[in-house]
mmCIF file of C-alpha atoms in Angstrom:
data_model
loop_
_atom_site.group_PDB
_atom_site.id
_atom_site.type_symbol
_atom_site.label_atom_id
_atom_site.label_comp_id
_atom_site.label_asym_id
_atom_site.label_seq_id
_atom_site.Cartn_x
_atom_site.Cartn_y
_atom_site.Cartn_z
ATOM 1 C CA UNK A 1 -23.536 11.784 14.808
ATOM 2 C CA UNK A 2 -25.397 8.428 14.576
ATOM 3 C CA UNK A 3 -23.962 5.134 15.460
ATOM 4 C CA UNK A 4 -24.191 4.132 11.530
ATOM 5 C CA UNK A 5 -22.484 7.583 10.624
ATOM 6 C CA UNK A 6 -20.027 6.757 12.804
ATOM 7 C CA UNK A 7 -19.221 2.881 11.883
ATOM 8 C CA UNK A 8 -19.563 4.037 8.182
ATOM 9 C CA UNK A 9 -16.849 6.610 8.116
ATOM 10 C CA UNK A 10 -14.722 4.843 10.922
ATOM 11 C CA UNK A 11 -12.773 3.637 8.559
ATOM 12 C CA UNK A 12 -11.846 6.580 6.951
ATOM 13 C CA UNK A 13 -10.611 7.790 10.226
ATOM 14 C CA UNK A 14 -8.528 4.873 11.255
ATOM 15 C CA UNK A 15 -6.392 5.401 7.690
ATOM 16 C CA UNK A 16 -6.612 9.116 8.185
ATOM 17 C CA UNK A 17 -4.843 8.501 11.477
ATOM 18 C CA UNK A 18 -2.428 5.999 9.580
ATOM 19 C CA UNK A 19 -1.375 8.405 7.366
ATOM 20 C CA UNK A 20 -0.810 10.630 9.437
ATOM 21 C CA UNK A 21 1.259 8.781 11.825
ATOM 22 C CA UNK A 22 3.714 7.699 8.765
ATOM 23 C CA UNK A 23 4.029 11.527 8.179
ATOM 24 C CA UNK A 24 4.811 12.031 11.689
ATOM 25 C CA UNK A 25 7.531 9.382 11.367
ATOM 26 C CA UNK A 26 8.897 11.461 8.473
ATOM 27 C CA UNK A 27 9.133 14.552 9.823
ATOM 28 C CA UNK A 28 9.754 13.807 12.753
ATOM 29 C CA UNK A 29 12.899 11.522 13.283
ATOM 30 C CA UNK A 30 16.243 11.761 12.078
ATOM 31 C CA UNK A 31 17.371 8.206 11.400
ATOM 32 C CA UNK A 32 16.960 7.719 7.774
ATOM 33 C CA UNK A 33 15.728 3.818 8.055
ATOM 34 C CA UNK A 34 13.050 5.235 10.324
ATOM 35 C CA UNK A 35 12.205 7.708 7.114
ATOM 36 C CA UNK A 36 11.582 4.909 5.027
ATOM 37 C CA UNK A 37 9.767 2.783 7.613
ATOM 38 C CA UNK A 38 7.457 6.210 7.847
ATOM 39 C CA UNK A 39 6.660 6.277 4.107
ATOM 40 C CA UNK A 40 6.248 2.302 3.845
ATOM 41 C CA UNK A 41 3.400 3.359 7.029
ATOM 42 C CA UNK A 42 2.071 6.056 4.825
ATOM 43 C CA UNK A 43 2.106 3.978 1.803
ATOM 44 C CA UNK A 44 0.010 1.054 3.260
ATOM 45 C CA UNK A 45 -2.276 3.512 4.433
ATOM 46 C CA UNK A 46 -2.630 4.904 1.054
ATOM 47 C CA UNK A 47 -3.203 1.319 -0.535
ATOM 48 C CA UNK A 48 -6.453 0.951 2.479
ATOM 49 C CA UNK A 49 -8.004 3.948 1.273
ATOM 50 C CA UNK A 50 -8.415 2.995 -2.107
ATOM 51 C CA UNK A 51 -9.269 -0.486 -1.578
ATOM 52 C CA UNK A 52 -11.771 0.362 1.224
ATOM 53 C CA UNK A 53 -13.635 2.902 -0.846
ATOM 54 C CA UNK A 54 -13.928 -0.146 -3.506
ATOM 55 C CA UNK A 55 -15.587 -2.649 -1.041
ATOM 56 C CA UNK A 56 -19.382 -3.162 -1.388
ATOM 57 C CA UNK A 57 -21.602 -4.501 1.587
ATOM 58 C CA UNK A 58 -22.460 -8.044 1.018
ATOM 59 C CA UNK A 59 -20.499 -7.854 -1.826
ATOM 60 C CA UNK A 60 -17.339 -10.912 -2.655
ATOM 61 C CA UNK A 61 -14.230 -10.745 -4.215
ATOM 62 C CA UNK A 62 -14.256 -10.178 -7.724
ATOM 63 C CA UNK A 63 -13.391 -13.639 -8.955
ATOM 64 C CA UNK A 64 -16.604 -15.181 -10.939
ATOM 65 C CA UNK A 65 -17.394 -18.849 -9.495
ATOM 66 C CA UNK A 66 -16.480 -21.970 -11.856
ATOM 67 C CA UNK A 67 -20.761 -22.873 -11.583
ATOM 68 C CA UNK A 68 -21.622 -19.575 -13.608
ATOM 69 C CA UNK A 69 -18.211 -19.128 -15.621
ATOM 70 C CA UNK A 70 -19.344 -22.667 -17.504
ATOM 71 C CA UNK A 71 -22.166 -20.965 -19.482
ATOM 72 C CA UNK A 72 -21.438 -17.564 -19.114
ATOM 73 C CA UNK A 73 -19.805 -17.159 -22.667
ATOM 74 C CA UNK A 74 -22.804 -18.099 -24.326
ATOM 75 C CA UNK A 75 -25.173 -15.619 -22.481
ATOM 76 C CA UNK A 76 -22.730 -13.070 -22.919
ATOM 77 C CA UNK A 77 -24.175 -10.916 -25.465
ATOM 78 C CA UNK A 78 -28.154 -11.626 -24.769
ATOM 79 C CA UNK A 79 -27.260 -10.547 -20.940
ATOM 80 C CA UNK A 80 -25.606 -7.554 -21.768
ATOM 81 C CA UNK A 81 -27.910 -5.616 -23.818
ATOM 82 C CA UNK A 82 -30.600 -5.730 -21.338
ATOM 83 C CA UNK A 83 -28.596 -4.471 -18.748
ATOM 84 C CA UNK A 84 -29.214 -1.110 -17.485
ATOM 85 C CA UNK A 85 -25.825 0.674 -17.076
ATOM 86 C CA UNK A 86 -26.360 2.924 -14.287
ATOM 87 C CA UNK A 87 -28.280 0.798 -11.872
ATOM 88 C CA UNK A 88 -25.735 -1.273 -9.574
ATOM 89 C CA UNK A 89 -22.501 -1.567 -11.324
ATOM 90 C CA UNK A 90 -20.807 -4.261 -9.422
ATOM 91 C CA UNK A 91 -23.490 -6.649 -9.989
ATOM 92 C CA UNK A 92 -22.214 -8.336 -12.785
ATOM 93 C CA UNK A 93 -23.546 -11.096 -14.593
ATOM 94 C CA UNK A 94 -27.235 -11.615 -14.678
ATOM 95 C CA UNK A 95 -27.742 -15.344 -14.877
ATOM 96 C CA UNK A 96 -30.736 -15.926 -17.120
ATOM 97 C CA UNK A 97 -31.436 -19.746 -15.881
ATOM 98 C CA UNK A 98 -31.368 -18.856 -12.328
ATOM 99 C CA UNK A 99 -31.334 -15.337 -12.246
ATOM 100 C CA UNK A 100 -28.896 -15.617 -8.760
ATOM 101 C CA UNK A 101 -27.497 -12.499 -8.747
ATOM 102 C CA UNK A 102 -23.646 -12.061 -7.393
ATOM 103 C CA UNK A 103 -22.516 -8.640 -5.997
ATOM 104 C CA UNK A 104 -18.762 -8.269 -6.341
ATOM 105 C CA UNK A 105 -16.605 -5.403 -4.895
ATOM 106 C CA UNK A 106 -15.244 -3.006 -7.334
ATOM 107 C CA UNK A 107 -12.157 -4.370 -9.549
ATOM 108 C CA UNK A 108 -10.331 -1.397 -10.271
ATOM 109 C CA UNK A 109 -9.085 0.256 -7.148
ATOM 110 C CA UNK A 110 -7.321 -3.767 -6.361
ATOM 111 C CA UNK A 111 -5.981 -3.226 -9.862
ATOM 112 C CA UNK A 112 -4.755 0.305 -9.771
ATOM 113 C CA UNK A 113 -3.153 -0.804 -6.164
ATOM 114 C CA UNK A 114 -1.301 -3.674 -7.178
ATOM 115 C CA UNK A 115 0.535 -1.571 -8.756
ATOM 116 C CA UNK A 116 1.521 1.144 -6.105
ATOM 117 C CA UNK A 117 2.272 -1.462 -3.586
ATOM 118 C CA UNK A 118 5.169 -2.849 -6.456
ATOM 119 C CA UNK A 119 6.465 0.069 -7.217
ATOM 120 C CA UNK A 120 6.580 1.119 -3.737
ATOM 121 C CA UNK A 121 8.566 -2.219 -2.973
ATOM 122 C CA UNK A 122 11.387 -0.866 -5.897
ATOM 123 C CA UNK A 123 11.355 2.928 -4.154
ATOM 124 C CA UNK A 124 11.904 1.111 -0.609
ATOM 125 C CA UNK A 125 15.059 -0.769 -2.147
ATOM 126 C CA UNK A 126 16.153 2.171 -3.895
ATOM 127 C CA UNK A 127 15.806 4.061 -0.881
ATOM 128 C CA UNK A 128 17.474 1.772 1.345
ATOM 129 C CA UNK A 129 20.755 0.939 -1.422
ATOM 130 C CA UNK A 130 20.985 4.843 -0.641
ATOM 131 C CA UNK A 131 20.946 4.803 3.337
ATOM 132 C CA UNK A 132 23.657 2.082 3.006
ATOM 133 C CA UNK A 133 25.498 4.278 0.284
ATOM 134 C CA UNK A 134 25.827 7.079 2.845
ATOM 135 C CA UNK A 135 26.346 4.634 5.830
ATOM 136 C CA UNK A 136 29.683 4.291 4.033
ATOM 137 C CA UNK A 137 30.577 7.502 3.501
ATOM 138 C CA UNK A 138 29.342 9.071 6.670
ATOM 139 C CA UNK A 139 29.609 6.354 9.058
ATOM 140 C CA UNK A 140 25.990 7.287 10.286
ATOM 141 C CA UNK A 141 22.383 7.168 9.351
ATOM 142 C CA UNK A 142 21.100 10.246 11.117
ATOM 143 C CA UNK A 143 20.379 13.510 9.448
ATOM 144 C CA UNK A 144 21.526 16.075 11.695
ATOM 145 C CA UNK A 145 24.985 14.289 12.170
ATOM 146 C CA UNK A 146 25.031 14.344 8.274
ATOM 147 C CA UNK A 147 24.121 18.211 8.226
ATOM 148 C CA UNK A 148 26.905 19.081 10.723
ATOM 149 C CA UNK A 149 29.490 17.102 9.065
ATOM 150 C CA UNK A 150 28.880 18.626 5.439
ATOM 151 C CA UNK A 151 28.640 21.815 7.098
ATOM 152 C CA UNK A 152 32.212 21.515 8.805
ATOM 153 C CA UNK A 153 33.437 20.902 5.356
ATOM 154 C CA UNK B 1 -17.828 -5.982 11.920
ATOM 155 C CA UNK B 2 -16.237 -6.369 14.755
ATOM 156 C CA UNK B 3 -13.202 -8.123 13.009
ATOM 157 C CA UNK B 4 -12.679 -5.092 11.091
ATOM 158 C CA UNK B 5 -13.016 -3.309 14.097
ATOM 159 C CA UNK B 6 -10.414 -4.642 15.791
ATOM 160 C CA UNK B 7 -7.838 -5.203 12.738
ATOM 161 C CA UNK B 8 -7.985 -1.230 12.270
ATOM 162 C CA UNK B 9 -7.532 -0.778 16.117
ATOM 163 C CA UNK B 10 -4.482 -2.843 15.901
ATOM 164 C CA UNK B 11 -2.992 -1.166 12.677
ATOM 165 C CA UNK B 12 -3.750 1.940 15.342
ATOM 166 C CA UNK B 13 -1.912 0.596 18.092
ATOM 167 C CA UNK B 14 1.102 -0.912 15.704
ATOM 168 C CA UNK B 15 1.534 2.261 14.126
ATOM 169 C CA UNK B 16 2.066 4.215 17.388
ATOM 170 C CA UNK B 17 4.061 1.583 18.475
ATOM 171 C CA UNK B 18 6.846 2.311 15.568
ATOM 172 C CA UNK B 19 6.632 6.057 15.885
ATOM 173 C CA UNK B 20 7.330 5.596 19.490
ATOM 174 C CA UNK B 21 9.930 2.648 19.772
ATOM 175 C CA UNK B 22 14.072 3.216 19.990
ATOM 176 C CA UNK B 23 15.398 -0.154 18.740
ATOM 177 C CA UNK B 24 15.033 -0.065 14.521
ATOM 178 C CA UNK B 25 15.332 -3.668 14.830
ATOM 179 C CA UNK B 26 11.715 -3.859 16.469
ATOM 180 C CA UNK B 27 10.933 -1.378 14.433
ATOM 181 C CA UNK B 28 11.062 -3.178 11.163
ATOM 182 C CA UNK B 29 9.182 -6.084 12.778
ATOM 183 C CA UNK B 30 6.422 -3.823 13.987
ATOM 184 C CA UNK B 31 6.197 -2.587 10.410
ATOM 185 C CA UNK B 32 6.145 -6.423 9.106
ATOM 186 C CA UNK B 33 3.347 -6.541 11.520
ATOM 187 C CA UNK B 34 1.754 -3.682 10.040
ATOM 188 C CA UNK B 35 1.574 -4.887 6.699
ATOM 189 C CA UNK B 36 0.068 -8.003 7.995
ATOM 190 C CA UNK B 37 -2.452 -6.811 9.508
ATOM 191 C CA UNK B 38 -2.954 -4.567 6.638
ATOM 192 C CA UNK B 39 -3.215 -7.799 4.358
ATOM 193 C CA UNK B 40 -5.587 -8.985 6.525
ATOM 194 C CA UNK B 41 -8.186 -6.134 6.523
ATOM 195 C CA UNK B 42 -7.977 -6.274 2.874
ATOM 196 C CA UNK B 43 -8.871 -9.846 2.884
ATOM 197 C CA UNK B 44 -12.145 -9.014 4.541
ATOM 198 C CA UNK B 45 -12.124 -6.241 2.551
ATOM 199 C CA UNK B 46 -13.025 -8.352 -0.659
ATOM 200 C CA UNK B 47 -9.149 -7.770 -2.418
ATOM 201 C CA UNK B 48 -7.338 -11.196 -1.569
ATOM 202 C CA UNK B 49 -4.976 -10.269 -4.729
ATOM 203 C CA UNK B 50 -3.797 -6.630 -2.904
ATOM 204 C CA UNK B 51 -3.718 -8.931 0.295
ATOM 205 C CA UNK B 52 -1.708 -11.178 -0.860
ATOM 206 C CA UNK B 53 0.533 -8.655 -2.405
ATOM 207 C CA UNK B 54 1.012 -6.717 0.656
ATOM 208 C CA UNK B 55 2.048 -9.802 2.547
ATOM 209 C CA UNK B 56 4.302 -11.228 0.301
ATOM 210 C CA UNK B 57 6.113 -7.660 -0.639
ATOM 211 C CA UNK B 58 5.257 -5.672 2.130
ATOM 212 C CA UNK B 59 5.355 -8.134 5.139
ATOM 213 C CA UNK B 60 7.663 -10.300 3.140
ATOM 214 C CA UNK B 61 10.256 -8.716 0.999
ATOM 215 C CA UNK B 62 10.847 -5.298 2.451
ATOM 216 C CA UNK B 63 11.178 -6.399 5.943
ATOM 217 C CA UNK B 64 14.052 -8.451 4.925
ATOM 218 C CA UNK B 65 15.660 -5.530 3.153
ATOM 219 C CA UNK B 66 14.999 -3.517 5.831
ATOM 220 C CA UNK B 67 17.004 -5.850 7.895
ATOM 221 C CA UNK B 68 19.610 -6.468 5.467
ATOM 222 C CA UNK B 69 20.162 -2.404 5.753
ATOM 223 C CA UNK B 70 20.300 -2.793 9.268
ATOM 224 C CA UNK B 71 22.691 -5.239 9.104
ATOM 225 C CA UNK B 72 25.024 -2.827 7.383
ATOM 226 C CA UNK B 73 24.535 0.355 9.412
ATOM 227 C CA UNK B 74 23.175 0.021 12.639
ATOM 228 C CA UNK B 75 20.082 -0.916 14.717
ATOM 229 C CA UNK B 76 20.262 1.859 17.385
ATOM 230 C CA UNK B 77 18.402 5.137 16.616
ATOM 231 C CA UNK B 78 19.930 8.454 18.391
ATOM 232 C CA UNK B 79 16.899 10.051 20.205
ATOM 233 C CA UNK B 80 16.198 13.267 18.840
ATOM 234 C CA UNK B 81 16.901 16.378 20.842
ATOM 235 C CA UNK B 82 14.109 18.560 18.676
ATOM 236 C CA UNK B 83 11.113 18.805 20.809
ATOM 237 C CA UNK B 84 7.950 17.124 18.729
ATOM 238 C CA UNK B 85 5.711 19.695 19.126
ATOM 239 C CA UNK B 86 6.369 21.096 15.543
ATOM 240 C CA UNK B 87 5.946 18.020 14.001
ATOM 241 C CA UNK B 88 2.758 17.165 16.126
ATOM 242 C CA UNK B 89 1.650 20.382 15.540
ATOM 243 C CA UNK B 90 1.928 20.012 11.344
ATOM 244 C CA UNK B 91 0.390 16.273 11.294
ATOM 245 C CA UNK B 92 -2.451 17.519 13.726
ATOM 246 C CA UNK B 93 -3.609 20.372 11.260
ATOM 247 C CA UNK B 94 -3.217 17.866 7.965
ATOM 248 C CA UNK B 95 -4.827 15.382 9.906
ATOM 249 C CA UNK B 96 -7.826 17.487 11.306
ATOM 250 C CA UNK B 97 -8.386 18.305 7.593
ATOM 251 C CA UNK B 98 -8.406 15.176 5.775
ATOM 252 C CA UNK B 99 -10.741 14.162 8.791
ATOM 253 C CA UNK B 100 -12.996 17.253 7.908
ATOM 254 C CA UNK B 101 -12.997 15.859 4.192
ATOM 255 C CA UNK B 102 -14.457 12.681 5.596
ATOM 256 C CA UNK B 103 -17.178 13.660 6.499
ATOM 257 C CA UNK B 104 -18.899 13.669 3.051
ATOM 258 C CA UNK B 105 -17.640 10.797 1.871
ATOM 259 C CA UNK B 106 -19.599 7.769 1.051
ATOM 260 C CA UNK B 107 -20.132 5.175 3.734
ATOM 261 C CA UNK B 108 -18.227 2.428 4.332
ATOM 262 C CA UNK B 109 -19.732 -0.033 1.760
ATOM 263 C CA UNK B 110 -21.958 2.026 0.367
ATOM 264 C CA UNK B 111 -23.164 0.677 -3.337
ATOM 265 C CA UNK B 112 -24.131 3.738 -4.923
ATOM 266 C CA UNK B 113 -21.123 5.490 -4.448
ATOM 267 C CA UNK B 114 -19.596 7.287 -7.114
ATOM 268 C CA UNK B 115 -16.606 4.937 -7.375
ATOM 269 C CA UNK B 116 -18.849 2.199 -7.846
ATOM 270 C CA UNK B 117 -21.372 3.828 -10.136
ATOM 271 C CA UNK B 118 -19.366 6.009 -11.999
ATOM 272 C CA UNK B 119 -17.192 3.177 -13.682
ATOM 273 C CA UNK B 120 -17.945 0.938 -16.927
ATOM 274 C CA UNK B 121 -19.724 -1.954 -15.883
ATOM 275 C CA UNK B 122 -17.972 -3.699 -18.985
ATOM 276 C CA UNK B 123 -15.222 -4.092 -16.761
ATOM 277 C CA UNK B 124 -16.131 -7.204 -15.014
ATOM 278 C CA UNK B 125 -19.135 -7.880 -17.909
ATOM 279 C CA UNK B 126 -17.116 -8.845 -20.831
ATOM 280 C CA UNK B 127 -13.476 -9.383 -18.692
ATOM 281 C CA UNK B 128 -14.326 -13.407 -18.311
ATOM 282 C CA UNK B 129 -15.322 -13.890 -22.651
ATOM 283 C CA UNK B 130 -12.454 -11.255 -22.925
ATOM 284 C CA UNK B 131 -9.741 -13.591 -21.329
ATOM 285 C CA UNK B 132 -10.990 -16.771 -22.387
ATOM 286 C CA UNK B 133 -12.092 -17.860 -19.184
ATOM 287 C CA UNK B 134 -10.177 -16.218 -16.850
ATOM 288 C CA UNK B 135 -12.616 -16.477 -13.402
ATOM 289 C CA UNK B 136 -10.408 -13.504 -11.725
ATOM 290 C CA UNK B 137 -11.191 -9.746 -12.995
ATOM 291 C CA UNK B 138 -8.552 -8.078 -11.307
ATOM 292 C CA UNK B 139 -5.928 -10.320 -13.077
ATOM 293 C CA UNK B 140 -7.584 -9.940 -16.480
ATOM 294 C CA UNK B 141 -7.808 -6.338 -15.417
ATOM 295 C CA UNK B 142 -3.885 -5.938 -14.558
ATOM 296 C CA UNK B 143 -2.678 -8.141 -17.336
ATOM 297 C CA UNK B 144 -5.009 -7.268 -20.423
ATOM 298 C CA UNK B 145 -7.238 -3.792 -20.464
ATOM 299 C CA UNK B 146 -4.386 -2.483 -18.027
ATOM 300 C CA UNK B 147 -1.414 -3.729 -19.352
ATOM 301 C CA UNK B 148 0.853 -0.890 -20.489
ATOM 302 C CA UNK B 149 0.667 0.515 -16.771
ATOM 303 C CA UNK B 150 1.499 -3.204 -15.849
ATOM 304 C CA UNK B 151 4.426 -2.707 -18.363
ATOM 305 C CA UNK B 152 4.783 0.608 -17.087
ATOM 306 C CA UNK B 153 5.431 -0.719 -13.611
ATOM 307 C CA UNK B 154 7.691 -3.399 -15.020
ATOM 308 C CA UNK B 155 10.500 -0.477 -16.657
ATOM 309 C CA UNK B 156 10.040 1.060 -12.799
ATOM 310 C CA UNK B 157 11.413 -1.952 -11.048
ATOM 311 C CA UNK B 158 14.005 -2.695 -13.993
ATOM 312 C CA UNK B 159 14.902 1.098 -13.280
ATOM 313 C CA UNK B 160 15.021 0.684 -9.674
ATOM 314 C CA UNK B 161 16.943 -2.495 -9.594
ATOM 315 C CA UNK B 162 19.688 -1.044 -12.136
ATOM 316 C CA UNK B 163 19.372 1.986 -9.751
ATOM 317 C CA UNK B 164 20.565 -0.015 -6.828
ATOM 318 C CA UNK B 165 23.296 -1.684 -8.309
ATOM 319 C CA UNK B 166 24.743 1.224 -9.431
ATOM 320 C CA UNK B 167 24.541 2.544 -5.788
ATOM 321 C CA UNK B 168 26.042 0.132 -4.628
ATOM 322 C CA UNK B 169 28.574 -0.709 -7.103
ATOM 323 C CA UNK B 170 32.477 0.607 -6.056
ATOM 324 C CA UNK B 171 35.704 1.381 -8.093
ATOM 325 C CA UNK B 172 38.065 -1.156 -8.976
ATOM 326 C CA UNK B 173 40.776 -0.669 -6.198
ATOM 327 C CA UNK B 174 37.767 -1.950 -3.401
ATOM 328 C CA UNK B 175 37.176 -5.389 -5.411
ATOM 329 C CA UNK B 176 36.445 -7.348 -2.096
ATOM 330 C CA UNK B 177 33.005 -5.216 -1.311
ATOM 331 C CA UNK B 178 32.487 -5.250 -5.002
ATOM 332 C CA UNK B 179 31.956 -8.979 -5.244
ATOM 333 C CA UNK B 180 29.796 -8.374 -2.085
ATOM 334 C CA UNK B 181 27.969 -5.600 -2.669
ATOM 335 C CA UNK B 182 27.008 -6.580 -6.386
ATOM 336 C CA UNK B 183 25.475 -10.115 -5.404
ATOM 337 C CA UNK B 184 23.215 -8.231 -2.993
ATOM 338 C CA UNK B 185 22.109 -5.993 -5.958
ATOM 339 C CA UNK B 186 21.582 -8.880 -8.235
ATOM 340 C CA UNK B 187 19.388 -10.191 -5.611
ATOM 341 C CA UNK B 188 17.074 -7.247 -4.979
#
């Protein structure tokens, strides 16, 4: 294992090890708030992996600079048909005048995350308007105790 | 480099931290901390609209219902008589896998990865004429050519919100934590 192996898929490991910890958390402990702080861990971790497997080395956010998005309208259509589809996607406009080319990090996985992390936020408060729910009828937030009182019943 | 480094060394560290502290007060904070941090790597990380996200939701927002939940139960967890070595034992064997399908993955950054090579270029091509000038492609991306999952995600929330004030909604004899317990539903 090289020292560019390593760096390249130490990222990888570090959510791996995220993830994992959140599951620990889960399965682990018996307080429910600390259940929901363990998914909130694993969801994060989640949300990392897909937006570090979108990042591209001396690539930039994917927000086109005011300079080129003045004339890029016009060069629109004469830029895109010569453009060869499968070369380097995330380059994406090819400036006739100056030809600067801008790499930009992949779009989509930001997109498809945005939405994960929101409707994670509505699960947590769902979650939590439970725990309190059962704080009031149990008078406690940890499993077991819960398990022992319904089985007394 | 060596700032991501040491970000993902400290989401490390913060996440042991939480599995490993007592109070659920410090707890929450750590895990404020966590998305922070989080944000933060995903700012380098060329997403400043997930970063910003994560902070204001995740750092922001669930923290303080986290500690509005704590408010109402009880900030001292019970320490757990089970012995951890189950647990450990389950999360080492998941973990040791998803590690083993690392290994083929594409490098960190890597520009001919499938998920960068294996989308429509179009995306970010036509998304600027597409939205009139819009200079960021993740919003035109999330409002326009994505926009029934962003409606999608909409009806989730709406769910969850009229979820949670059903929850926490109680007959008509308790009216006093009614009045309470509503306006905290409302607010969510």
């Amino acid at each position: 294992m090289t020292l560019t192996e390593f760096f390249g898929l130490y990222n990888y490991w570090i959510v791996v090890f995220l993830m994992m910890t959140g599951f620990y958390i889960v399965i682990a402990r018996r307080n429910m708030i600390k259940t929901v702080i363990g998914l909130n861990i694993f969801q994060v971790s989640v949300v990392l992996l897909y937006v570090t497997m979108g990042k591209v080395t001396g690539g930039t956010a994917p927000i086109i600079p005011p300079g080129i998005a003045g004339h890029s309208d016009g060069e629109h259509a004469s830029s895109h048909g010569s453009h060869d589809a499968h070369e380097v996607v995330d380059h994406a406009h090819q400036h006739a005048a100056d030809a600067a080319e801008i790499i930009y990090s992949n779009p989509l996985p930001s997109v498809l995350m945005l939405t994960a992390i929101v409707v994670g936020i509505a699960t947590t408060a769902l979650a939590l308007a439970l725990i309190v729910r059962i704080s009031e009828d149990y008078g406690t937030i940890e499993e077991d105790e819960i398990l022992l009182m319904d089985r007394r019943q | 480099m060596l700032v991501s480094v040491s970000i993902l060394t400290l989401l490390a560290v913060t996440a042991i931290a939480i599995a490993r502290i007592g109070d659920l007060w410090a707890a929450v904070m750590f895990t404020g901390i966590f998305s922070f941090l989080g944000a933060s790597w995903m700012l380098i990380l060329d997403a400043p609209d997930v970063a910003f996200t994560e902070a204001a939701v995740g750092a922001g927002i669930s923290t303080v219902l986290m500690l509005g939940t704590l408010a109402l139960t009880g900030k001292k967890e019970k320490p757990t008589k089970s012995s951890p070595i189950v647990p450990l034992f389950v999360v080492g064997v998941t973990g040791a896998a998803l590690i083993y399908g690392t290994l083929d993955m594409p490098h960190f950054g890597d520009r001919h990865s499938p998920v960068q090579t294996r989308i429509d270029p179009g995306f970010v091509e036509k998304s600027q004429p597409d939205m009139h000038g819009l200079p960021n492609v993740v919003t035109g991306l999330l409002g326009s050519y994505r926009g029934y999952d962003t409606l999608g995600e909409t009806a989730v929330i709406f769910t969850a919100g009229i979820a949670v004030i059903l929850i926490l909604r109680r007959e008509p004899k308790e009216k006093e934590t009614e009045r309470s317990t509503g306006k905290k539903g409302k607010s969510l």
